[in-house]
Coordinates of C-alpha atoms and ligand atoms in Angstrom, one line a residue:
M1 CA 0.0 0.0 0.0
A2 CA 1.3 3.5 -0.8
R3 CA 2.1 5.8 2.0
R4 CA -0.8 8.0 3.0
N5 CA 1.5 11.0 3.8
D6 CA 1.2 12.4 0.2
A7 CA -2.5 12.3 0.2
V8 CA -2.6 14.1 3.6
A9 CA -0.1 16.7 2.4
A10 CA -2.1 17.4 -0.7
L11 CA -5.2 18.0 1.3
L12 CA -3.4 20.3 3.8
E13 CA -2.0 22.2 0.8
E14 CA -5.4 22.5 -0.7
Y15 CA -6.8 23.7 2.6
A16 CA -4.2 26.5 2.6
D17 CA -5.0 27.4 -0.9
L18 CA -8.7 27.6 -0.2
L19 CA -8.1 29.7 2.9
V20 CA -6.3 32.2 0.6
I21 CA -9.1 32.2 -1.9
T22 CA -12.0 32.5 0.6
G23 CA -10.2 34.9 2.9
G24 CA -11.0 32.4 5.6
G25 CA -7.7 32.6 7.4
D26 CA -5.0 35.0 8.3
A27 CA -1.5 34.7 6.9
F28 CA -0.2 32.9 10.0
K29 CA -2.9 30.2 9.7
I30 CA -2.2 29.7 6.0
R31 CA 1.5 29.4 6.5
S32 CA 1.0 26.9 9.3
Y33 CA -1.0 24.6 6.9
E34 CA 1.6 25.0 4.2
K35 CA 4.4 24.1 6.6
A36 CA 2.4 21.2 8.0
A37 CA 1.8 19.8 4.5
R38 CA 5.6 19.9 3.8
S39 CA 6.4 18.3 7.1
V40 CA 3.9 15.5 6.7
A41 CA 5.1 14.8 3.1
G42 CA 8.7 14.6 4.4
F43 CA 7.9 12.6 7.6
H44 CA 9.7 9.3 7.7
D45 CA 6.8 7.2 9.1
D46 CA 3.5 6.5 7.3
V47 CA 0.8 8.6 9.1
S48 CA -1.7 5.8 8.6
T49 CA 0.3 3.7 11.0
M50 CA 0.5 6.4 13.7
D51 CA -1.9 7.2 16.6
A52 CA -3.2 10.7 17.4
A53 CA -0.5 11.4 20.0
A54 CA 2.3 10.5 17.5
I55 CA 0.7 12.5 14.7
G56 CA 0.4 15.6 17.0
K57 CA 4.1 15.3 17.5
I58 CA 5.0 15.6 13.8
P59 CA 6.9 18.9 13.4
Q60 CA 4.6 21.8 12.5
V61 CA 1.4 19.7 13.0
G62 CA 0.0 20.3 16.5
K63 CA -3.4 19.7 17.8
S64 CA -5.9 21.2 15.4
I65 CA -4.1 20.1 12.2
G66 CA -3.5 16.7 13.8
A67 CA -7.2 16.3 14.4
K68 CA -7.9 17.0 10.7
I69 CA -5.4 14.3 9.8
I70 CA -7.0 11.8 12.1
E71 CA -10.4 12.8 10.7
Y72 CA -9.2 12.1 7.2
L73 CA -7.6 8.8 8.1
T74 CA -10.7 7.5 9.8
T75 CA -13.5 9.0 7.6
G76 CA -11.7 9.7 4.3
K77 CA -12.8 13.3 4.5
I78 CA -12.1 16.6 6.3
A79 CA -15.4 18.4 7.0
A80 CA -13.8 21.8 7.2
L81 CA -12.1 21.3 3.8
E82 CA -15.4 20.1 2.2
K83 CA -17.0 23.3 3.5
L84 CA -14.3 25.5 2.0
R85 CA -14.6 23.6 -1.3
E86 CA -18.3 24.5 -1.5
Q87 CA -17.5 28.2 -1.2
I88 CA -15.6 28.6 -4.4
P89 CA -16.5 28.1 -8.0
P90 CA -15.1 24.8 -9.3
G91 CA -13.7 26.6 -12.3
A92 CA -11.4 28.6 -10.1
R93 CA -9.8 25.5 -8.7
T94 CA -9.0 24.3 -12.3
L95 CA -7.4 27.6 -13.1
I96 CA -5.1 27.5 -10.1
E97 CA -3.3 24.7 -11.9
I98 CA -1.8 27.3 -14.2
P99 CA 1.7 28.0 -13.0
G100 CA 2.1 31.5 -11.7
L101 CA -1.6 32.2 -11.4
G102 CA -2.4 32.7 -7.8
P103 CA -5.7 31.7 -6.1
K104 CA -7.0 35.2 -5.9
K105 CA -6.6 35.9 -9.6
A106 CA -8.1 32.5 -10.4
V107 CA -11.2 33.4 -8.5
T108 CA -11.5 36.8 -10.1
L109 CA -11.2 35.3 -13.6
S110 CA -13.7 32.6 -13.0
R111 CA -16.2 35.1 -11.4
E112 CA -15.7 38.0 -13.8
L113 CA -15.3 36.1 -17.1
G114 CA -17.3 33.1 -16.2
V115 CA -14.6 30.8 -17.4
S116 CA -14.1 27.5 -15.8
S117 CA -11.5 25.7 -17.9
I118 CA -8.0 26.4 -19.2
D119 CA -9.3 26.3 -22.8
E120 CA -12.0 28.8 -22.0
L121 CA -9.5 31.1 -20.3
S122 CA -7.1 31.1 -23.2
A123 CA -10.0 31.8 -25.6
A124 CA -11.1 34.7 -23.4
I125 CA -7.6 36.2 -23.4
A126 CA -7.3 35.8 -27.1
A127 CA -10.7 37.6 -27.5
G128 CA -9.3 40.5 -25.4
R129 CA -11.7 40.0 -22.6
L130 CA -9.0 40.6 -20.0
D131 CA -8.7 44.2 -21.2
G132 CA -9.9 46.6 -18.6
L133 CA -10.2 44.0 -15.9
P134 CA -8.5 45.6 -12.8
G135 CA -5.3 43.9 -11.9
F136 CA -4.9 42.2 -15.3
G137 CA -2.6 44.4 -17.4
A138 CA -0.9 43.2 -20.6
K139 CA 2.0 41.8 -18.6
T140 CA -0.3 39.7 -16.5
A141 CA -2.1 38.4 -19.6
E142 CA 1.3 37.5 -21.1
N143 CA 2.3 35.6 -17.9
I144 CA -0.9 33.7 -17.8
L145 CA -0.5 32.6 -21.5
H146 CA 3.0 31.6 -20.7
G147 CA 1.8 29.5 -17.7
I148 CA -0.8 27.9 -19.9
E149 CA 1.8 27.0 -22.5
L150 CA 4.0 25.4 -19.8
L151 CA 1.1 23.4 -18.6
R152 CA 0.1 22.2 -22.1
R153 CA 3.7 21.2 -22.9
N154 CA 3.7 18.9 -20.0
E155 CA 0.2 17.9 -20.4
G156 CA -0.5 14.3 -19.6
R157 CA 3.1 13.8 -18.4
V158 CA 3.8 13.3 -14.7
L159 CA 6.9 13.5 -12.6
I160 CA 8.9 10.3 -12.2
D161 CA 8.2 9.9 -8.5
T162 CA 4.5 10.0 -9.0
A163 CA 4.7 7.4 -11.7
T164 CA 7.1 5.2 -9.7
R165 CA 4.8 5.1 -6.7
V166 CA 1.8 4.1 -8.9
A167 CA 3.9 1.5 -10.8
E168 CA 5.3 -0.1 -7.6
E169 CA 1.9 -0.3 -6.0
I170 CA 0.6 -2.1 -9.1
V171 CA 3.5 -4.4 -9.5
A172 CA 3.3 -5.4 -5.9
H173 CA -0.5 -6.0 -6.3
L174 CA -0.3 -8.0 -9.5
S175 CA 2.7 -10.1 -8.4
G176 CA 0.5 -11.5 -5.7
V177 CA -2.2 -12.7 -8.1
P178 CA -2.2 -16.5 -8.5
G179 CA -0.6 -17.6 -11.8
C180 CA 1.5 -14.5 -12.1
V181 CA 5.0 -15.7 -13.1
A182 CA 6.7 -12.3 -13.4
C183 CA 5.7 -8.6 -13.3
T184 CA 7.6 -5.4 -13.7
F185 CA 7.3 -1.9 -15.2
A186 CA 8.7 -1.1 -18.7
G187 CA 8.5 1.9 -20.9
S188 CA 9.9 5.3 -20.1
L189 CA 9.8 4.6 -16.4
R190 CA 12.2 1.7 -16.7
R191 CA 14.4 3.9 -18.8
S192 CA 14.3 6.5 -16.0
R193 CA 13.0 9.4 -18.1
D194 CA 12.4 12.6 -16.1
T195 CA 8.7 12.7 -17.0
I196 CA 6.4 9.8 -17.8
G197 CA 3.6 9.9 -20.3
D198 CA 2.0 6.6 -19.2
V199 CA 3.0 3.7 -17.1
D200 CA 3.6 0.4 -18.9
I201 CA 3.3 -2.7 -16.8
L202 CA 4.3 -6.1 -18.1
A203 CA 3.3 -9.4 -16.6
A204 CA 3.8 -13.1 -17.6
A205 CA 1.2 -15.7 -17.0
T206 CA -0.2 -18.7 -19.0
D207 CA -3.8 -17.4 -18.4
S208 CA -4.1 -13.6 -18.6
E209 CA -7.6 -13.3 -17.3
P210 CA -7.0 -13.4 -13.5
L211 CA -4.4 -10.7 -13.9
M212 CA -6.7 -8.5 -16.1
E213 CA -9.5 -9.0 -13.7
A214 CA -7.4 -8.1 -10.6
F215 CA -6.2 -5.0 -12.5
R216 CA -9.6 -3.8 -13.6
S217 CA -11.1 -4.2 -10.1
A218 CA -8.2 -2.8 -8.1
P219 CA -8.7 0.3 -5.9
Y220 CA -6.3 2.3 -8.2
A221 CA -8.5 1.6 -11.2
F222 CA -10.6 4.8 -11.5
E223 CA -11.6 4.5 -15.2
I224 CA -11.2 1.6 -17.6
I225 CA -10.1 2.8 -21.0
G226 CA -10.1 -0.6 -22.7
S227 CA -9.6 -4.2 -21.8
G228 CA -8.9 -7.4 -23.8
P229 CA -7.0 -10.7 -23.3
T230 CA -3.5 -9.2 -23.9
K231 CA -3.9 -5.5 -22.8
T232 CA -5.9 -3.5 -20.4
S233 CA -5.6 0.3 -20.1
L234 CA -7.0 2.3 -17.2
R235 CA -6.7 5.7 -15.6
T236 CA -5.9 6.3 -11.9
R237 CA -7.8 8.9 -9.9
Q238 CA -5.0 11.4 -10.6
G239 CA -5.5 10.9 -14.3
L240 CA -2.4 8.8 -15.0
Q241 CA -2.8 6.2 -17.7
V242 CA -1.5 2.7 -16.9
D243 CA -1.2 0.0 -19.6
L244 CA -1.0 -3.7 -18.5
R245 CA 0.2 -6.3 -21.0
V246 CA 0.2 -9.9 -20.1
V247 CA 2.4 -12.3 -22.2
Q248 CA 3.2 -16.0 -22.1
P249 CA 6.1 -16.7 -19.8
E250 CA 8.2 -18.1 -22.7
V251 CA 8.3 -14.7 -24.4
W252 CA 8.9 -12.6 -21.4
G253 CA 12.3 -11.3 -22.5
A254 CA 11.3 -10.3 -26.0
A255 CA 8.2 -8.5 -24.6
L256 CA 10.2 -6.7 -22.0
Q257 CA 12.7 -5.6 -24.5
Y258 CA 10.0 -4.4 -26.9
F259 CA 7.9 -2.5 -24.3
T260 CA 10.9 -0.9 -22.6
G261 CA 11.6 1.0 -25.8
S262 CA 12.4 3.5 -26.7
R263 CA 10.8 3.2 -30.0
E264 CA 13.9 4.7 -31.6
H265 CA 16.2 2.2 -29.9
N266 CA 13.9 -0.7 -31.0
I267 CA 14.1 0.4 -34.6
R268 CA 17.9 0.4 -34.4
V269 CA 18.0 -3.1 -32.8
R270 CA 15.5 -4.4 -35.4
E271 CA 17.8 -3.2 -38.2
I272 CA 20.5 -5.4 -36.8
A273 CA 18.1 -8.3 -36.8
V274 CA 17.2 -7.7 -40.4
H275 CA 20.9 -7.7 -41.4
K276 CA 21.2 -11.1 -39.8
G277 CA 18.2 -12.5 -41.5
L278 CA 16.2 -12.4 -38.4
K279 CA 12.9 -10.8 -37.3
L280 CA 12.4 -9.2 -33.9
S281 CA 9.0 -8.5 -32.3
E282 CA 7.4 -8.5 -28.9
Y283 CA 6.9 -12.2 -29.4
G284 CA 10.5 -13.1 -29.9
L285 CA 13.5 -13.3 -32.3
F286 CA 12.6 -15.4 -35.3
D287 CA 14.3 -16.7 -38.4
A288 CA 13.0 -14.4 -41.1
A289 CA 12.9 -17.2 -43.8
S290 CA 11.5 -20.1 -41.8
G291 CA 9.5 -18.1 -39.2
E292 CA 11.0 -20.4 -36.6
L293 CA 11.4 -19.0 -33.0
I294 CA 15.0 -18.6 -32.0
V295 CA 15.0 -16.9 -28.5
A296 CA 12.4 -15.0 -26.4
A297 CA 12.8 -15.9 -22.8
T298 CA 15.2 -13.3 -21.5
E299 CA 16.4 -9.9 -22.7
E300 CA 20.0 -11.0 -22.4
E301 CA 19.4 -13.9 -24.8
V302 CA 17.7 -11.6 -27.3
Y303 CA 20.5 -9.1 -27.3
E304 CA 23.1 -11.8 -27.3
R305 CA 21.7 -13.5 -30.3
L306 CA 22.0 -10.2 -32.1
G307 CA 25.6 -10.0 -31.2
L308 CA 25.1 -7.3 -28.5
P309 CA 25.7 -7.2 -24.8
W310 CA 22.6 -6.5 -22.6
I311 CA 22.0 -2.7 -22.8
P312 CA 21.0 -0.9 -19.6
P313 CA 17.5 0.6 -20.1
P314 CA 18.6 4.2 -19.4
L315 CA 20.8 4.1 -22.4
R316 CA 18.1 2.8 -24.8
E317 CA 17.4 6.2 -26.5
D318 CA 19.2 5.7 -29.8
R319 CA 22.0 8.1 -28.7
G320 CA 24.8 5.8 -30.0
E321 CA 24.3 3.0 -27.5
V322 CA 23.8 0.3 -30.2
K323 CA 27.0 1.3 -32.0
A324 CA 28.9 1.4 -28.6
A325 CA 27.5 -2.0 -27.7
L326 CA 28.6 -3.5 -31.0
K327 CA 32.1 -2.2 -30.3
G328 CA 32.0 -3.5 -26.7
E329 CA 32.3 0.1 -25.6
L330 CA 29.2 0.6 -23.4
P331 CA 30.0 2.7 -20.3
E332 CA 30.0 1.2 -16.9
L333 CA 27.2 3.3 -15.5
V334 CA 27.3 4.9 -12.0
R335 CA 25.1 3.1 -9.5
I336 CA 23.5 4.1 -6.2
S337 CA 25.9 1.8 -4.4
D338 CA 28.9 3.8 -5.9
L339 CA 27.9 6.9 -4.0
R340 CA 30.0 7.4 -0.9
G341 CA 28.6 10.8 0.1
D342 CA 25.9 13.4 -0.4
L343 CA 27.1 17.1 -0.8
H344 CA 23.8 19.0 -0.5
S345 CA 21.3 18.8 2.3
H346 CA 19.2 21.0 4.6
T347 CA 18.0 21.0 8.2
D348 CA 15.3 22.8 10.0
L349 CA 17.8 25.7 10.6
T350 CA 16.5 26.8 7.2
D351 CA 13.8 25.2 5.1
G352 CA 14.4 21.6 6.0
V353 CA 11.8 19.8 8.1
A354 CA 14.1 17.7 10.3
P355 CA 16.7 18.7 12.8
L356 CA 20.4 18.1 12.1
R357 CA 20.7 15.0 14.3
T358 CA 17.8 13.3 12.4
M359 CA 19.2 14.1 9.0
V360 CA 22.6 12.8 10.0
A361 CA 21.3 9.6 11.5
A362 CA 19.3 9.0 8.3
A363 CA 22.4 9.7 6.1
R364 CA 24.3 7.1 8.2
K365 CA 21.6 4.6 7.5
R366 CA 22.2 5.1 3.8
G367 CA 25.7 3.8 4.5
L368 CA 27.4 7.0 3.4
A369 CA 31.0 7.6 4.3
Y370 CA 30.6 11.4 4.4
F371 CA 27.6 13.8 4.5
A372 CA 27.6 17.5 4.0
I373 CA 25.1 19.8 5.7
T374 CA 24.6 22.8 3.4
D375 CA 21.9 25.0 4.8
H376 CA 20.9 28.2 2.9
A377 CA 23.2 31.3 3.1
P378 CA 21.9 34.7 4.2
N379 CA 21.1 36.3 0.9
L380 CA 18.1 34.0 0.4
T381 CA 16.4 36.4 2.9
M382 CA 13.3 34.3 3.4
Q383 CA 15.4 31.7 5.2
R384 CA 16.6 34.2 7.8
M385 CA 20.1 32.7 7.9
T386 CA 22.8 34.8 9.6
T387 CA 26.5 34.4 10.0
E388 CA 26.1 33.8 13.7
K389 CA 23.6 31.0 13.1
M390 CA 25.9 29.4 10.6
L391 CA 28.8 29.4 13.0
A392 CA 26.7 28.0 15.7
Q393 CA 25.6 25.2 13.4
R394 CA 29.3 24.5 12.7
E395 CA 29.9 24.0 16.4
E396 CA 26.9 21.7 16.5
V397 CA 28.1 19.7 13.6
R398 CA 31.6 19.4 15.1
A399 CA 30.0 18.2 18.4
L400 CA 27.7 15.7 16.7
A401 CA 30.7 14.3 14.7
A402 CA 32.1 13.2 18.1
E403 CA 29.0 11.2 18.9
T404 CA 30.0 7.9 17.4
D405 CA 26.8 6.2 18.3
V406 CA 25.1 8.6 15.9
V407 CA 27.6 9.0 13.2
G408 CA 29.6 5.8 13.3
D409 CA 32.4 6.1 10.8
M410 CA 30.6 8.7 8.7
V411 CA 32.4 12.0 8.4
L412 CA 30.3 15.2 8.7
L413 CA 31.2 18.1 6.4
H414 CA 30.0 21.6 7.2
G415 CA 29.0 23.5 4.1
S416 CA 26.4 25.9 2.8
E417 CA 24.3 26.4 -0.3
L418 CA 25.3 29.9 -1.4
N419 CA 23.2 32.2 -3.6
I420 CA 24.7 33.3 -6.9
D421 CA 23.8 36.9 -7.3
P422 CA 23.2 38.5 -10.8
D423 CA 26.8 39.3 -11.1
G424 CA 28.0 35.9 -10.1
A425 CA 29.1 36.8 -6.6
V426 CA 28.1 34.8 -3.5
D427 CA 27.0 35.5 0.1
W428 CA 30.4 35.8 1.9
D429 CA 33.9 36.7 1.1
G430 CA 36.8 34.3 0.8
D431 CA 38.0 34.6 4.4
F432 CA 34.7 33.4 5.7
L433 CA 34.1 30.8 2.9
A434 CA 37.5 29.2 3.7
G435 CA 36.0 28.0 7.0
F436 CA 33.6 25.6 5.2
D437 CA 34.5 22.1 4.2
V438 CA 32.6 22.2 1.0
L439 CA 30.3 24.7 -0.8
V440 CA 27.4 24.5 -3.2
A441 CA 26.3 27.6 -5.0
S442 CA 23.0 28.0 -6.8
V443 CA 20.8 30.4 -8.8
H444 CA 17.8 31.2 -6.7
S445 CA 16.7 34.6 -8.2
H446 CA 16.9 36.6 -11.4
F447 CA 15.9 33.7 -13.5
G448 CA 15.0 35.8 -16.5
L449 CA 18.4 37.4 -17.2
P450 CA 19.5 37.4 -20.9
A451 CA 21.7 34.5 -21.9
D452 CA 25.0 36.4 -22.0
E453 CA 24.5 37.8 -18.5
Q454 CA 23.4 34.4 -17.2
T455 CA 26.5 32.9 -18.7
R456 CA 28.8 35.4 -17.2
R457 CA 27.1 34.9 -13.9
L458 CA 27.6 31.2 -13.9
V459 CA 31.2 31.3 -15.2
R460 CA 32.1 33.7 -12.3
A461 CA 30.5 31.4 -9.8
C462 CA 32.7 28.6 -11.2
E463 CA 35.7 30.8 -10.9
N464 CA 35.1 31.4 -7.2
A465 CA 37.9 29.4 -5.5
Y466 CA 35.5 28.2 -2.8
V467 CA 32.6 27.1 -4.9
N468 CA 32.8 23.3 -5.4
V469 CA 29.4 22.4 -6.8
I470 CA 26.9 24.5 -8.9
G471 CA 23.5 23.4 -7.4
H472 CA 20.6 22.6 -9.8
P473 CA 22.5 24.6 -12.6
R474 CA 19.6 25.4 -14.8
A475 CA 17.2 26.2 -12.0
R476 CA 14.3 24.5 -13.8
S477 CA 11.2 23.4 -12.1
I478 CA 9.5 20.8 -14.3
G479 CA 6.1 22.1 -15.5
K480 CA 6.5 25.3 -13.5
R481 CA 9.6 27.2 -14.5
E482 CA 11.6 26.9 -17.7
P483 CA 15.4 26.5 -17.3
I484 CA 17.4 29.7 -17.3
D485 CA 19.0 30.6 -20.6
A486 CA 22.8 30.6 -20.9
D487 CA 25.6 29.5 -23.3
W488 CA 26.0 26.1 -21.6
D489 CA 29.0 25.1 -23.5
A490 CA 30.8 28.1 -22.1
V491 CA 29.6 27.3 -18.6
F492 CA 30.6 23.7 -18.8
E493 CA 34.0 24.7 -20.1
A494 CA 34.5 27.0 -17.2
A495 CA 33.3 24.3 -14.8
A496 CA 35.8 21.7 -16.2
A497 CA 38.7 24.2 -16.2
T498 CA 38.1 25.4 -12.7
G499 CA 37.4 22.1 -11.0
T500 CA 33.8 22.9 -10.2
A501 CA 31.3 20.0 -10.3
M502 CA 27.9 20.4 -11.9
E503 CA 25.1 19.0 -9.7
I504 CA 22.6 16.4 -10.8
N505 CA 20.0 17.4 -8.3
C506 CA 17.7 14.4 -7.5
F507 CA 14.5 16.2 -6.8
P508 CA 11.9 14.8 -9.2
D509 CA 10.7 18.2 -10.3
R510 CA 14.3 19.4 -10.8
L511 CA 16.4 16.5 -12.2
D512 CA 18.9 19.3 -13.0
L513 CA 21.2 18.8 -14.9
S514 CA 18.9 16.9 -17.1
D515 CA 20.1 13.9 -19.2
D516 CA 20.7 15.8 -22.4
M517 CA 22.7 18.5 -20.5
V518 CA 24.7 15.8 -18.7
L519 CA 25.7 14.4 -22.1
R520 CA 26.7 17.9 -23.2
A521 CA 28.7 18.6 -20.1
R522 CA 30.6 15.3 -20.4
R523 CA 31.9 16.4 -23.7
H524 CA 33.8 19.2 -21.8
G525 CA 35.1 16.8 -19.2
V526 CA 32.8 18.2 -16.4
R527 CA 32.6 16.4 -13.1
F528 CA 29.3 15.8 -11.4
A529 CA 27.8 15.7 -7.9
I530 CA 24.7 13.5 -7.6
D531 CA 23.0 15.2 -4.6
T532 CA 19.7 14.7 -3.0
D533 CA 19.3 18.3 -1.8
C534 CA 17.3 16.6 0.9
H535 CA 15.0 18.8 3.1
S536 CA 13.7 15.7 4.9
V537 CA 14.7 12.1 5.6
R538 CA 12.3 11.0 3.0
N539 CA 13.8 13.1 0.3
M540 CA 16.9 10.9 0.5
E541 CA 14.9 8.3 -1.4
N542 CA 15.1 10.6 -4.4
I543 CA 18.7 9.4 -5.0
R544 CA 17.4 6.8 -7.4
Y545 CA 16.0 9.5 -9.8
G546 CA 19.3 11.4 -9.9
V547 CA 21.3 8.3 -10.5
G548 CA 18.8 7.3 -13.2
T549 CA 19.3 10.7 -14.8
A550 CA 23.1 10.3 -14.6
Q551 CA 22.8 6.9 -16.2
R552 CA 20.8 8.4 -19.0
G553 CA 23.7 10.7 -19.5
W554 CA 26.2 7.8 -19.8
V555 CA 27.9 8.8 -16.5
T556 CA 30.4 6.5 -14.9
A557 CA 31.3 6.5 -11.2
D558 CA 34.7 8.1 -11.7
E559 CA 33.0 11.2 -13.2
V560 CA 31.0 11.8 -10.0
I561 CA 32.9 13.5 -7.2
N562 CA 30.8 12.0 -4.4
T563 CA 31.7 8.5 -5.4
W564 CA 35.3 9.3 -4.6
P565 CA 36.9 8.4 -1.3
L566 CA 36.9 11.4 1.0
D567 CA 40.7 12.0 0.6
R568 CA 40.3 12.4 -3.1
L569 CA 37.3 14.7 -2.7
R570 CA 39.3 16.8 -0.2
A571 CA 42.2 17.1 -2.6
F572 CA 39.8 18.2 -5.3
I573 CA 38.5 20.9 -3.0
A574 CA 41.9 22.0 -1.8
A575 CA 43.3 22.2 -5.3
K576 CA 40.8 24.9 -6.2
R577 CA 41.5 27.0 -3.1
P578 CA 44.3 29.7 -3.0
Ligands
DGT1 P1 6.0 7.8 -22.5 O1 4.9 6.8 -22.1 O2 5.5 8.8 -23.4 O3 6.6 8.3 -21.3 O4 7.1 6.9 -23.3 P2 7.2 5.4 -23.5 O5 8.5 5.1 -24.1 O6 6.8 4.6 -22.3 O7 6.2 5.1 -24.7 P3 4.9 4.2 -24.8 O8 4.1 4.1 -23.5 O9 4.1 4.8 -25.9 O10 5.4 2.8 -25.3 C1 6.1 2.0 -24.4 C2 7.2 1.3 -25.2 O11 6.6 0.3 -26.1 C3 7.9 2.2 -26.2 O12 9.0 2.8 -25.5 C4 8.4 1.2 -27.2 C5 7.2 0.2 -27.3 N1 6.3 0.6 -28.4 C6 5.0 0.9 -28.3 N2 4.5 1.1 -29.5 C7 5.4 0.9 -30.4 C8 5.5 1.0 -31.8 O13 4.5 1.3 -32.5 N3 6.7 0.6 -32.4 C9 7.8 0.3 -31.6 N4 8.9 0.0 -32.3 N5 7.8 0.2 -30.3 C10 6.6 0.6 -29.7
CA2 CA1 4.8 4.7 -21.3
CA3 CA1 2.0 3.0 -23.0
ZN4 ZN1 19.4 23.1 -1.6

């Protein structure tokens, strides 16, 4: 069963939104629901397994919010939320989905223009109906249209963590159905793409009907799109499409190879088959002339019979992997188990939800050899960091490092996530920066600078002797904010030349650098840091998505600075300093 924390967090967030719209709460109350939502989402235990007392002790939750969570867990509803829902036009809630359009504006638009869908709104804007509406100047109209465009571009695609949770729940369910010989997910999810169009589940069984029936009648089946003996498609409540295909156990490998894709990779592989007088389909590899089945049971056999080693799914994008495989030159991809450290994390001193000690204990559980605490630096004013607080935290980190029952052999590094200002400068001067073990620097503002200024900004940050990692370099937020514009070849060249790593940030809505940018950076000899940027214990689980992205970028362990032993990492940092 999936954790209930996400459902609870979504409801608390909705409650906060509705308080804004209806004017039903002061800023403090609204903030407290937002904070509680984040805290519940990041909490390590599943709320549905906790009692009222324990729920009341989740940071930021308290009595009143705790009672609402209990109410939801026992009745499936929150009465106060239902009441707020009734107070606003349903159309306004749809419009809130548009990135950058706040709740207040959404309500105004739905009331004043009578629009209740995104299509209606874009038609209304095109017809000039926004003109003269107070608070909706030309700039606002332009922003709304841009938000709609962003939404459309991503339409139907979901973030990888959402798809992963759905897929794992379904695989676990179907694997338990009698007669199921094998079950796994294929498609873009198996290839670790950053966003997923639909989830493809593959199962093997002699008789497909029990699996199809279990799938159709499962709690996650909200709407059945189509169902037959070999394939059933449905939609979950959140609107995500899931395709289930059931094949005979003997052809498992051929089917898995086919439905993993990508389409472009499959075409390339089929060409090889044709050259060898063979025919490849989801049913197996056949002799083209006689039609006789040659192999189908495992993916390895299928590739082998074509003269290829097994190709890891993240590489299957027709980006040269077949050619490399033929030459025996496939990269040995970085794995989660190669990572010895994490160089980017937050505690509740800034916007994390867990205290230092909790984060450190969780990092140790991951088996890390070193762990950097990198809370936000002062220029990100909303985090209210100060130099004094940073120094006090350093003392705390040093003291905790001596508690061997907490840290074991793990080494704690004290760092910070600096803010790169529009000129490329960061929060403190060199003297102060020299006191940190490691430093991340990120763009958190001025996203819209022209490319040449953005390039100069990032190059200067790389040239800073104390900056070791550029955090989420393109500052994208999938479906919400476009990446910043820069001459990335120039930035990567500077990164490689200065000994500055580019981060592969593991947050599912960032995955930044993205796979294509990783490939580009590698051509310049850039080093990477695969970091969770964790704000909670649970965020540490995101490591799989960052590693998946790195694998899609053909990254090997040696190119990733946090796979290195600590001595080597320290030497890398020291080499850059004056
Ligand atoms: P998505 O769902 O947009 O994130 O991307 P995929 O790659 O999961 O695409 P999807 O769900 O349409 O199909 C899953 C895999 O099945 C795809 O990667 C390759 C295979 N496949 C499906 N239809 C075809 C086809 O018409 N030709 C070929 N060669 N392969 C196909
Ligand atoms: Ca798919
Ligand atoms: Ca599909
Ligand atoms: Zn961060």
